[in-house]
Coordinates of C-alpha atoms in Angstrom, one line a residue:
M366 CA 0.0 0.0 -0.2
I367 CA 2.7 2.5 0.9
F368 CA 4.8 1.6 -2.0
V369 CA 1.7 2.2 -4.5
V370 CA 1.2 5.6 -2.4
G371 CA 4.7 6.4 -3.2
I372 CA 4.5 5.7 -7.0
L373 CA 1.6 7.7 -7.3
L374 CA 3.2 10.7 -5.7
S375 CA 6.3 10.5 -7.9
V376 CA 4.1 10.3 -10.9
G377 CA 2.3 13.2 -9.7
I378 CA 5.1 15.3 -9.1
Y379 CA 6.9 14.3 -12.4
S380 CA 3.8 15.3 -14.1
W381 CA 3.4 18.7 -12.4
Q382 CA 7.0 19.2 -13.0
S383 CA 6.5 18.4 -16.8
R384 CA 3.6 21.2 -17.0
M385 CA 5.4 23.9 -15.2
F386 CA 8.5 23.6 -17.5
Q387 CA 6.2 23.5 -20.5
K388 CA 4.9 26.9 -19.9
D389 CA 8.2 28.4 -20.2
Q390 CA 8.3 28.8 -23.7
M391 CA 11.9 30.1 -24.0
T392 CA 14.6 27.4 -24.5
E393 CA 17.9 28.2 -22.7
I394 CA 20.9 27.8 -25.4
S395 CA 24.5 27.8 -25.2
P396 CA 26.7 30.8 -27.1
N397 CA 27.6 28.0 -29.8
Q398 CA 23.7 27.2 -30.6
L399 CA 23.1 30.9 -30.7
Q400 CA 25.8 31.5 -33.1
Q401 CA 24.5 28.6 -35.1
K402 CA 21.1 30.1 -35.4
I403 CA 22.5 33.6 -36.6
D404 CA 24.7 31.6 -39.4
N405 CA 21.4 29.6 -40.3
G406 CA 19.6 33.0 -40.8
D407 CA 16.8 32.0 -38.6
N408 CA 14.4 34.7 -37.6
F409 CA 14.1 34.8 -33.7
Y410 CA 14.2 36.6 -30.4
V411 CA 16.8 36.2 -27.8
Y412 CA 16.3 36.9 -24.4
F413 CA 19.5 37.7 -22.5
Y414 CA 19.4 37.6 -18.5
S415 CA 21.0 36.7 -15.4
P416 CA 19.5 35.0 -12.7
I417 CA 20.5 37.5 -10.2
C418 CA 19.4 40.5 -12.0
E419 CA 16.5 42.1 -10.0
Q420 CA 15.3 43.8 -13.4
C421 CA 15.3 40.4 -14.9
I422 CA 13.1 38.9 -12.1
K423 CA 10.9 41.9 -11.8
T424 CA 10.1 41.9 -15.7
E425 CA 10.2 38.0 -16.8
P426 CA 6.8 37.4 -15.6
Y427 CA 5.2 39.9 -18.0
L428 CA 7.7 38.6 -20.8
K429 CA 6.6 35.1 -20.4
E430 CA 2.9 36.3 -20.6
A431 CA 3.5 37.9 -23.6
V432 CA 5.1 35.2 -25.2
K433 CA 2.6 32.8 -24.2
K434 CA -0.2 35.3 -24.9
L435 CA 0.9 35.7 -28.4
A436 CA 2.2 32.3 -28.9
V437 CA 6.0 33.3 -29.9
K438 CA 7.5 30.1 -30.5
N439 CA 10.9 31.6 -31.6
I440 CA 12.5 33.1 -28.6
V441 CA 15.5 31.7 -26.7
K442 CA 17.3 32.7 -23.7
V443 CA 20.9 32.8 -22.6
D444 CA 22.1 33.2 -19.0
V445 CA 25.0 36.0 -19.4
Q446 CA 26.0 35.3 -15.9
K447 CA 27.0 31.7 -17.1
Y448 CA 28.4 33.0 -20.4
E449 CA 30.1 36.4 -19.3
A450 CA 32.1 36.8 -22.7
L451 CA 28.7 37.1 -24.6
R452 CA 28.5 40.7 -22.9
K453 CA 31.1 41.9 -25.2
Q454 CA 30.7 40.0 -28.1
Y455 CA 27.0 41.0 -28.8
Q456 CA 27.4 44.3 -27.1
I457 CA 25.0 43.6 -24.2
Q458 CA 25.0 46.9 -22.1
G459 CA 22.7 45.4 -19.4
T460 CA 20.3 42.6 -18.6
P461 CA 17.3 41.8 -19.3
T462 CA 17.9 42.5 -23.1
I463 CA 16.0 41.3 -26.0
Y464 CA 17.5 41.0 -29.4
V465 CA 15.4 40.2 -32.6
Y466 CA 17.2 38.6 -35.6
N467 CA 16.1 38.1 -39.0
D468 CA 18.1 36.8 -41.8
H469 CA 21.5 36.9 -40.1
K470 CA 21.0 40.3 -39.1
L471 CA 20.2 42.1 -35.5
V472 CA 17.4 44.3 -36.5
K473 CA 15.9 45.5 -32.8
G474 CA 17.1 45.3 -29.5
I475 CA 15.8 46.5 -26.1
T476 CA 17.7 47.0 -22.7
G477 CA 16.0 47.1 -19.5
G478 CA 12.8 45.2 -20.1
F479 CA 9.2 46.5 -20.0
G480 CA 7.3 47.0 -16.6
N481 CA 4.0 45.8 -17.8
L482 CA 2.5 43.2 -20.0
N483 CA 1.1 45.6 -22.7
D484 CA 4.7 47.0 -23.7
Y485 CA 5.9 43.2 -24.4
V486 CA 2.7 42.5 -26.3
E487 CA 3.4 45.7 -28.5
F488 CA 7.0 44.9 -29.0
F489 CA 6.3 41.3 -30.0
Q490 CA 3.6 42.6 -32.6
E491 CA 5.8 45.6 -34.0
T492 CA 8.8 43.2 -34.6
G493 CA 6.5 40.2 -36.2
G494 CA 5.4 38.5 -33.1
A495 CA 5.8 34.8 -34.0
M496 CA 7.3 35.7 -37.4

C-alpha cells in the first residue's frame, strides 16, 4: 500500500513539473547554439538575462505572459552570468536585453525590459510576433 502511494506521488510530482516547464516557452541555449541560429539566418528573439538581475526577475513574468499570449515560438534565452564573454561579443549593455534577429542580422534590441504586459505585447507585435 505504501509502495503504491509512493509511486502515485512520484508520478504526480513528475507530471506537475513537466507541465510547469512546458509553460516556459523560452528554451535556454549556449553561445554556440546562438551563433548557429544567427549563421543559419533564423528569424528569432534572444532574451539575455542573469538569474541574479533584479530587473530580470521583476520583468520576466510579463515577458513570459506575452510570449504565451501571442504564442511566440521562436524565442530563446541565454544566461549572461554563465556566459560572461557574450556581453562583449554581442554588445550587451545590461540585462534584461532582447534582440531580434532576421536573416543573419540584428534588427532591433531593447535593454531594461518593460514594466508591464502591454509593452511586451506591443514589442512582439511590432517586430513580427511569431514571425
